[in-house]
Short mmCIF file of C-alpha atoms in Angstrom, two decimals:
data_model
loop_
_atom_site.label_atom_id
_atom_site.label_comp_id
_atom_site.label_asym_id
_atom_site.label_seq_id
_atom_site.Cartn_x
_atom_site.Cartn_y
_atom_site.Cartn_z
CA MET A 30 0.44 19.33 8.99
CA LYS A 31 3.00 18.46 6.34
CA ARG A 32 1.61 17.13 3.09
CA LEU A 33 3.11 13.68 2.49
CA ASN A 34 4.87 12.84 -0.76
CA TRP A 35 3.59 9.47 -1.97
CA ALA A 36 5.29 7.18 -4.46
CA ILE A 37 3.70 4.23 -6.24
CA LEU A 38 5.89 1.22 -6.90
CA GLY A 39 4.33 -0.88 -9.66
CA PRO A 40 1.81 0.93 -11.90
CA GLY A 41 -0.48 -2.06 -12.58
CA SER A 42 -4.29 -2.20 -12.48
CA ILE A 43 -4.66 -1.86 -8.69
CA ALA A 44 -2.30 1.15 -8.73
CA HIS A 45 -4.73 2.90 -11.08
CA GLN A 46 -7.48 2.52 -8.48
CA PHE A 47 -5.16 3.90 -5.82
CA ALA A 48 -4.15 6.88 -7.97
CA GLU A 49 -7.81 7.64 -8.77
CA GLY A 50 -8.62 7.48 -5.06
CA MET A 51 -5.78 9.87 -4.24
CA GLN A 52 -7.07 12.29 -6.88
CA GLY A 53 -10.54 12.06 -5.36
CA LEU A 54 -9.03 13.13 -2.03
CA ASN A 55 -7.20 16.02 -3.71
CA ARG A 56 -3.82 14.41 -2.99
CA GLU A 57 -0.87 14.44 -5.31
CA ILE A 58 1.41 11.52 -6.05
CA TYR A 59 5.04 12.59 -6.14
CA ALA A 60 6.58 9.64 -8.01
CA VAL A 61 5.95 6.35 -9.76
CA GLY A 62 8.38 3.48 -10.20
CA ALA A 63 7.96 1.02 -13.07
CA ARG A 64 10.05 -1.71 -14.65
CA SER A 65 10.08 0.29 -17.88
CA LEU A 66 10.35 4.05 -18.23
CA GLU A 67 7.69 3.98 -20.95
CA LYS A 68 5.10 2.27 -18.75
CA GLY A 69 5.91 4.61 -15.89
CA GLN A 70 5.59 7.66 -18.14
CA VAL A 71 2.15 6.59 -19.41
CA PHE A 72 0.95 6.15 -15.83
CA ALA A 73 2.53 9.45 -14.74
CA ASN A 74 0.92 11.34 -17.61
CA GLN A 75 -2.49 9.93 -16.74
CA TYR A 76 -2.29 11.07 -13.11
CA GLY A 77 -0.12 14.20 -13.31
CA ILE A 78 2.89 12.62 -11.61
CA GLU A 79 6.13 14.55 -12.20
CA ASN A 80 8.76 11.99 -11.18
CA VAL A 81 9.15 8.68 -12.98
CA TYR A 82 11.70 6.01 -12.12
CA ASP A 83 12.65 2.79 -13.89
CA ASP A 84 15.16 2.06 -11.11
CA PHE A 85 13.34 1.06 -7.91
CA ASP A 86 16.40 1.53 -5.72
CA ALA A 87 16.86 5.09 -7.00
CA MET A 88 13.20 5.85 -6.33
CA LEU A 89 13.35 4.45 -2.80
CA ALA A 90 16.48 6.53 -2.11
CA ASP A 91 14.74 9.79 -3.13
CA PRO A 92 14.69 11.87 0.09
CA MET A 93 11.54 13.70 -1.03
CA ILE A 94 9.41 10.52 -0.78
CA ASP A 95 7.66 10.02 2.57
CA VAL A 96 5.38 7.03 1.86
CA VAL A 97 5.59 4.19 -0.67
CA TYR A 98 2.49 2.40 -1.92
CA ILE A 99 3.63 -1.04 -3.10
CA ALA A 100 1.42 -2.51 -5.81
CA THR A 101 3.74 -5.17 -7.21
CA PRO A 102 3.02 -8.91 -7.08
CA HIS A 103 3.04 -10.02 -3.44
CA SER A 104 6.07 -12.22 -3.98
CA ASN A 105 8.11 -8.97 -4.24
CA HIS A 106 6.56 -7.18 -1.26
CA TYR A 107 9.08 -8.27 1.37
CA GLU A 108 12.06 -7.03 -0.67
CA PHE A 109 10.45 -3.68 -1.50
CA ILE A 110 9.05 -3.09 1.99
CA MET A 111 12.43 -3.76 3.58
CA LYS A 112 14.19 -1.45 1.10
CA SER A 113 11.57 1.24 1.75
CA LEU A 114 12.04 0.97 5.51
CA HIS A 115 15.84 1.03 5.23
CA ASN A 116 15.40 4.26 3.25
CA GLY A 117 13.19 5.79 5.95
CA LYS A 118 9.86 5.47 4.13
CA HIS A 119 6.46 4.59 5.55
CA VAL A 120 4.75 1.81 3.57
CA LEU A 121 1.27 0.89 2.39
CA ALA A 122 1.42 -2.51 0.68
CA GLU A 123 -1.25 -4.31 -1.26
CA LYS A 124 -2.52 -7.59 0.09
CA ALA A 125 -1.10 -10.03 0.73
CA ILE A 126 1.49 -7.95 2.54
CA THR A 127 3.98 -10.85 2.63
CA VAL A 128 4.08 -14.52 1.79
CA SER A 129 4.92 -15.62 5.35
CA SER A 130 4.53 -14.57 8.96
CA ALA A 131 8.34 -14.72 9.34
CA GLU A 132 8.71 -12.02 6.68
CA LEU A 133 6.02 -9.92 8.34
CA ASN A 134 7.71 -10.29 11.74
CA GLU A 135 10.99 -8.99 10.27
CA ILE A 136 9.18 -6.08 8.62
CA ASN A 137 7.36 -5.15 11.82
CA ALA A 138 10.58 -5.30 13.84
CA LEU A 139 12.42 -3.02 11.41
CA ALA A 140 9.49 -0.59 11.19
CA LYS A 141 9.35 -0.39 14.99
CA GLU A 142 13.12 0.13 15.22
CA LYS A 143 12.97 2.97 12.70
CA GLY A 144 9.73 4.52 13.96
CA LEU A 145 7.95 3.94 10.65
CA ILE A 146 4.45 2.78 9.76
CA VAL A 147 3.74 -0.29 7.61
CA LYS A 148 0.14 -1.15 6.73
CA GLU A 149 -1.64 -3.59 4.45
CA ALA A 150 -4.17 -2.12 2.03
CA MET A 151 -7.30 -3.96 3.20
CA THR A 152 -10.34 -2.07 1.95
CA ILE A 153 -12.80 -4.57 3.43
CA PHE A 154 -12.12 -3.18 6.91
CA HIS A 155 -13.68 0.10 5.80
CA MET A 156 -16.73 -1.24 4.00
CA PRO A 157 -20.12 -0.44 5.57
CA LEU A 158 -21.05 -4.13 5.71
CA TYR A 159 -18.09 -4.93 7.96
CA LYS A 160 -18.82 -1.99 10.24
CA LYS A 161 -22.43 -3.21 10.60
CA LEU A 162 -21.29 -6.77 11.27
CA ARG A 163 -18.93 -5.50 13.98
CA GLU A 164 -21.85 -3.63 15.60
CA ILE A 165 -24.00 -6.78 15.57
CA VAL A 166 -21.24 -8.95 17.06
CA ASP A 167 -20.33 -6.35 19.70
CA SER A 168 -23.99 -5.93 20.71
CA GLY A 169 -24.29 -9.63 21.62
CA ALA A 170 -27.50 -9.89 19.55
CA ILE A 171 -26.36 -13.19 18.02
CA GLY A 172 -24.80 -14.59 21.19
CA LYS A 173 -21.17 -15.33 21.92
CA LEU A 174 -19.14 -15.59 18.72
CA LYS A 175 -17.20 -18.86 18.45
CA ILE A 176 -16.18 -19.06 14.79
CA ILE A 177 -16.49 -17.03 11.61
CA GLN A 178 -16.21 -18.48 8.14
CA VAL A 179 -16.10 -15.92 5.35
CA ALA A 180 -15.48 -15.96 1.63
CA PHE A 181 -14.48 -12.76 -0.16
CA GLY A 182 -14.07 -12.28 -3.85
CA SER A 183 -14.43 -9.71 -6.58
CA ALA A 184 -14.98 -9.80 -10.29
CA LYS A 185 -12.37 -7.73 -12.11
#
């Protein structure tokens, strides 16, 4: 199986967690895109990333990049996801993936048309607590589920 070349767009605090996770899986990150070359270079040096861009369009046009992890503020996600898809890149975007269902519908349609994958980075789906809760609900032990009210937060 081909090893995918990942790029990180937006080297903020959540991107550090992503880069650390990739290192823990023995995966390399091919490129990072930042608003300033200096910020991108600091991030790249920390994680052994060879390619640094301060021009997002140039990064997204790089034919060596297979997947883009978008870690910018969510108000920019739509623009960067669409540009990634138009450049033939798969996308993993931080939550919230978009600011509206209309944007998400457009993204999904373009991804389908181009045969690309777009996913939202939702770690809670993979937490042991949620797997256990799914088992309990599926078993019927608490009866038929009618409504769920949940609050999720984290201290950073």
